[in-house]
Structure formats: C-alpha cells, structure tokens
PDB file of C-alpha atoms in Angstrom:
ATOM      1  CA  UNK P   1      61.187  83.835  98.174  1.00 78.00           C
ATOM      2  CA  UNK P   2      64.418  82.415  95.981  1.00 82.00           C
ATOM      3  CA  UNK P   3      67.168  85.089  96.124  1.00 92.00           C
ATOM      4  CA  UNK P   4      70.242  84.839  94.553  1.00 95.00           C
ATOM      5  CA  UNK P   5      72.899  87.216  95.381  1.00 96.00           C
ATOM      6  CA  UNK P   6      76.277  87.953  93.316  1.00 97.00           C
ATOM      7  CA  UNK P   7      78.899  89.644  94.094  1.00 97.00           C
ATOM      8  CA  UNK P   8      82.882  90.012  93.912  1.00 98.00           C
ATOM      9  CA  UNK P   9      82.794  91.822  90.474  1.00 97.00           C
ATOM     10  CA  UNK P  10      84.642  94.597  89.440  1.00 97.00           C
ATOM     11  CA  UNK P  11      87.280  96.455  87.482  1.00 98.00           C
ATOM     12  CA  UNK P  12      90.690  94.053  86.960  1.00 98.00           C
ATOM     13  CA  UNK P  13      93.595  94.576  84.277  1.00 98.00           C
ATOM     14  CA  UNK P  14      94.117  91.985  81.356  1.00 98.00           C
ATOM     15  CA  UNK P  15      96.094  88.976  82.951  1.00 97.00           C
ATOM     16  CA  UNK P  16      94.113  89.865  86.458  1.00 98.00           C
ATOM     17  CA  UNK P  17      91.692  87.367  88.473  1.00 98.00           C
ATOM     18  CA  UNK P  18      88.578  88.283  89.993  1.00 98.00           C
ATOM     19  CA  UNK P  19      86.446  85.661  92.330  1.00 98.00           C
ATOM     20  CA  UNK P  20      82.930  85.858  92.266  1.00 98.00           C
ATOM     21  CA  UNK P  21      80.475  85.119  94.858  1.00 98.00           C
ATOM     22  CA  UNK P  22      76.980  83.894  94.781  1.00 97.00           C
ATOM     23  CA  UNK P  23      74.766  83.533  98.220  1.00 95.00           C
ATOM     24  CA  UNK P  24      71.700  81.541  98.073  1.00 93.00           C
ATOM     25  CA  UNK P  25      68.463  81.581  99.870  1.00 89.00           C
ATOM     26  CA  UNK P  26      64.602  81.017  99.795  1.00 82.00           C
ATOM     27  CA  UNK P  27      64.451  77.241  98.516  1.00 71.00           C
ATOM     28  CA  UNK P  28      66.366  74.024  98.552  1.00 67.00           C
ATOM     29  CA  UNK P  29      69.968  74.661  98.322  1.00 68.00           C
ATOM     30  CA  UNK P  30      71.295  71.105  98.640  1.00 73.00           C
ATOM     31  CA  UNK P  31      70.541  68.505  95.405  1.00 78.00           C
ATOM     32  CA  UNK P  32      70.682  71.260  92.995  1.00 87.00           C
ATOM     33  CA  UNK P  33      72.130  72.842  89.852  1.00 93.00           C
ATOM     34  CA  UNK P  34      73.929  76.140  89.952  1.00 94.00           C
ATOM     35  CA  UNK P  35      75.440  77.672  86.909  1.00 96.00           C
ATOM     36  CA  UNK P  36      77.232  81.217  86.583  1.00 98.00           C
ATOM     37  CA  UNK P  37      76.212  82.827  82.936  1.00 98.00           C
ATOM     38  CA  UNK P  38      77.693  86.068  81.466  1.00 98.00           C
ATOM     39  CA  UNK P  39      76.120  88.510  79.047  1.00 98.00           C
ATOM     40  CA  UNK P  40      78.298  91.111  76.951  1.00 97.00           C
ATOM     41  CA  UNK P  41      76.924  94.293  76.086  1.00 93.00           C
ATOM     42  CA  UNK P  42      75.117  93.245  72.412  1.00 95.00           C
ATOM     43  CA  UNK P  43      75.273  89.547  73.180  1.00 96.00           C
ATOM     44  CA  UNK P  44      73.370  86.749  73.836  1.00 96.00           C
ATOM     45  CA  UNK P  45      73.638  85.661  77.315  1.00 97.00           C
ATOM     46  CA  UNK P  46      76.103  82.568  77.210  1.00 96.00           C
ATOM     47  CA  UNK P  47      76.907  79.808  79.628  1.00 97.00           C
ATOM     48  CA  UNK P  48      80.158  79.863  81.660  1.00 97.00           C
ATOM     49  CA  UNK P  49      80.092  77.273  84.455  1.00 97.00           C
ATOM     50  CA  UNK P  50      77.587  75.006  86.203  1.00 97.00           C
ATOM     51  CA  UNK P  51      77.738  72.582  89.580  1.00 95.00           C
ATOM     52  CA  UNK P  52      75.538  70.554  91.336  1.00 92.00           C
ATOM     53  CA  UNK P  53      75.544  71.010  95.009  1.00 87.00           C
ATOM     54  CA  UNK P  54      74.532  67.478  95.684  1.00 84.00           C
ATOM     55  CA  UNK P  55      78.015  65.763  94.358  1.00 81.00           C
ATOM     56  CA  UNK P  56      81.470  67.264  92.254  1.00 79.00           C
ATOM     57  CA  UNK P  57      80.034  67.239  89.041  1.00 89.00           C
ATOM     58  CA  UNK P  58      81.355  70.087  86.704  1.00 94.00           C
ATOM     59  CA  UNK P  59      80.559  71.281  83.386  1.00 95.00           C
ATOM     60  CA  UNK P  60      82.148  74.035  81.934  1.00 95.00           C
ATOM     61  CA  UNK P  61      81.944  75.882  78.568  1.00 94.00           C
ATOM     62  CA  UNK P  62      84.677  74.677  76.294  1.00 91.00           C
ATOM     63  CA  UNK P  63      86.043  78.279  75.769  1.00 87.00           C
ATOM     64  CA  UNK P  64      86.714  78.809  79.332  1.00 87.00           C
ATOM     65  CA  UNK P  65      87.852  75.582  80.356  1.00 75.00           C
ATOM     66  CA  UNK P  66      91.353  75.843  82.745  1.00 89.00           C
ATOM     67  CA  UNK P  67      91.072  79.451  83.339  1.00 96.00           C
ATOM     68  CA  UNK P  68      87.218  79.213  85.107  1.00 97.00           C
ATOM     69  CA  UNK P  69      86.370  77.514  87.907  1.00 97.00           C
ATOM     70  CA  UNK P  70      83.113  76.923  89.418  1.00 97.00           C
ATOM     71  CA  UNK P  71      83.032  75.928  93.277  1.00 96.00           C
ATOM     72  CA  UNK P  72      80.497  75.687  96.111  1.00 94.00           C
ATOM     73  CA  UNK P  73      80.549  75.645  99.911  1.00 92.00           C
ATOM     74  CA  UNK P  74      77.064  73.738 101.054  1.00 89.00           C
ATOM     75  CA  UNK P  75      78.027  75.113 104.762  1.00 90.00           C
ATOM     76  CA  UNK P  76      77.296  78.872 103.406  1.00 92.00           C
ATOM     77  CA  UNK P  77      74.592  78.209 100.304  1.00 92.00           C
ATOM     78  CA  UNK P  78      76.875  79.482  98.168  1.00 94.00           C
ATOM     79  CA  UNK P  79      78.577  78.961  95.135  1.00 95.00           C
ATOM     80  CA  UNK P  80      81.923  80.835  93.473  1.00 97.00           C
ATOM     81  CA  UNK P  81      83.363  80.929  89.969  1.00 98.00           C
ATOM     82  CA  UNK P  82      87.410  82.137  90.183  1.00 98.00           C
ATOM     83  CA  UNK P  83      88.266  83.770  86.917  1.00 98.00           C
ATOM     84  CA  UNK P  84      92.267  83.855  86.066  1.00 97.00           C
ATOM     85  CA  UNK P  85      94.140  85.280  83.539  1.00 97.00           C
ATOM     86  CA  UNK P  86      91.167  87.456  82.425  1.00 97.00           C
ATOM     87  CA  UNK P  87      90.689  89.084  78.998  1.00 97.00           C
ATOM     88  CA  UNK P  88      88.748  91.929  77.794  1.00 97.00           C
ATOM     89  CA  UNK P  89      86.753  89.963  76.274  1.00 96.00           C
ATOM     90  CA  UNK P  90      85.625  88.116  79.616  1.00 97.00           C
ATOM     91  CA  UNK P  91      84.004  91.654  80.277  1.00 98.00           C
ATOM     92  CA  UNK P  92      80.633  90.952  81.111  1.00 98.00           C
ATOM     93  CA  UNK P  93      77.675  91.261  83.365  1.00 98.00           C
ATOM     94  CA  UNK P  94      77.778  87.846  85.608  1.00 98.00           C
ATOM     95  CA  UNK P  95      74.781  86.199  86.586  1.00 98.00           C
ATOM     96  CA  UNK P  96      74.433  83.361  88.806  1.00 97.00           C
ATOM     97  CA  UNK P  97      71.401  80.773  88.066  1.00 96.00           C
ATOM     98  CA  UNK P  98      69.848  78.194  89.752  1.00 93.00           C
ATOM     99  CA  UNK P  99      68.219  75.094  87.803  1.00 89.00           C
ATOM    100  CA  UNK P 100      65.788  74.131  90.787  1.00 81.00           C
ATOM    101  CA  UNK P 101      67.016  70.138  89.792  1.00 84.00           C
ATOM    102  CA  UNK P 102      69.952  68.327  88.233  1.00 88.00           C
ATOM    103  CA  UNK P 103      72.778  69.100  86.169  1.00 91.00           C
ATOM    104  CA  UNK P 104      72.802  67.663  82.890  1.00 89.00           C
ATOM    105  CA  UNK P 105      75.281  67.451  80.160  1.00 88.00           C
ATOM    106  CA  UNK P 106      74.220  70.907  78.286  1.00 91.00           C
ATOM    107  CA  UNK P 107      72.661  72.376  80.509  1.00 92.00           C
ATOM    108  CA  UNK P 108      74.783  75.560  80.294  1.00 93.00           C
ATOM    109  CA  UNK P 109      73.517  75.961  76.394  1.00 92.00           C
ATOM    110  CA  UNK P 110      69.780  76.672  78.185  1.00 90.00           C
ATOM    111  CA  UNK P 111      69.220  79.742  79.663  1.00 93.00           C
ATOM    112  CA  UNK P 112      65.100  78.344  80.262  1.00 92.00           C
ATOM    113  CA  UNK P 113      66.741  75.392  82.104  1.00 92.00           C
ATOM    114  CA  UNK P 114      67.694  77.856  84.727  1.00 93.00           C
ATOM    115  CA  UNK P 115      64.533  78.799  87.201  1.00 92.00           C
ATOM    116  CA  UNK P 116      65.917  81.250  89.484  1.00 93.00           C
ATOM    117  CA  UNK P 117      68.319  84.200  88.542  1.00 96.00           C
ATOM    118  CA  UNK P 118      70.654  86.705  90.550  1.00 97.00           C
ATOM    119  CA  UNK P 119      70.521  90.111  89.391  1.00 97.00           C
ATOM    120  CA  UNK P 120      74.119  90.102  88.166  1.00 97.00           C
ATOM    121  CA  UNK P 121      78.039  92.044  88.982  1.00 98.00           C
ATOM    122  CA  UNK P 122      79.851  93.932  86.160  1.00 98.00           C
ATOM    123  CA  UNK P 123      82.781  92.298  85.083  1.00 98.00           C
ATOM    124  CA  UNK P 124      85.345  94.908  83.663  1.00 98.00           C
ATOM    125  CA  UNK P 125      88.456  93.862  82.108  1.00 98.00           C
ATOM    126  CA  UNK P 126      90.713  96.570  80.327  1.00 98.00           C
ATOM    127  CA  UNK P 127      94.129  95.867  78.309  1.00 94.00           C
TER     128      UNK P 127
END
C-alpha cells in the first residue's frame, strides 16, 4: 500500500520559513517523480515544486521560484520543500504527490499526472 506522509506544517509569521517533510512508502521510491502541491481555501489545487528521485532535475512554479525549494534524501524515501520568506498568501493546505514515473516539463500544471497523494499539513501564514 503507497503512503505518503507530510508533515512540518504549521503556524509561521509573514517573513517566517517553515520546512516540510514528506516520508514515502509502499512502492518504488527510487526513479520517480515527486511534486509538493498546495490548495487555498476556495482554490484550485496548484503546483508548487516537483523532483525526480532518480537524478537533480527541478521544476518549480514560476511564482515561487527562489523562495521554494524542493529536495530529497533517497537514504530516508523522503522528499522536503523549504519555504522562506513566507506570505499570507502561501497559506495553504500542502500536499505531497507522487507521479509513479518521470518528471516532465509541466508536469506540476497536472494534478491527474500525480498517482499517489499524501493527505496534506496546514500551512498558516499571518501578517
């Protein structure tokens, strides 16, 4: 059974930085795509960060580009995203995604491309 695990989230002042964890288990870890996605009360869910576990590759939405980033230690199955400098409007419900294949450029615009889902951790960011 595929389980993915957040956690790390909580309550952080504007300007704060929160790290978020992700532990995976139940399939392949290794030669795969793992994205973190983030869904706003009201809101579509939206893409924030992907990697693939098999190399260094990246992707990252535009928006959050240089204060995001998406990491992954093969050693544990797991994968982080480090949030700096966070807004309120980074407050969000955090979900971390497996692809069950490659990254792709886009990928993070496809919620379908994803196969496996955490349950998600409550971002809370107040000014």
């Amino acid at each position: 059974q595929v389980q993915l695990v957040e956690s790390g989230g909580g309550s952080v002042q504007a300007g704060g930085s929160l790290r978020l964890s992700c532990a995976a288990s139940g399939y392949t870890y290794s030669g795969n795509c793992m994205g973190w996605f983030r869904q706003a009360p009201g809101k579509e869910r939206e893409g924030v960060a992907a990697i693939y576990t098999g190399g260094a590759r990246t992707y990252y939405a535009d928006s959050l580009k240089g204060r995001f980033t998406i990491s992954r230690d093969n050693a544990k199955n797991a994968v982080y995203l480090q949030m700096n400098s966070l807004e309120p409007e980074d407050t969000a419900t955090y979900y971390c995604a497996a692809v069950g294949g490659y990254c792709y450029p886009g990928v993070l615009t496809s919620t379908a491309a994803f196969r496996y889902w955490g349950q998600g951790t409550q971002v809370t960011v107040s000014s």
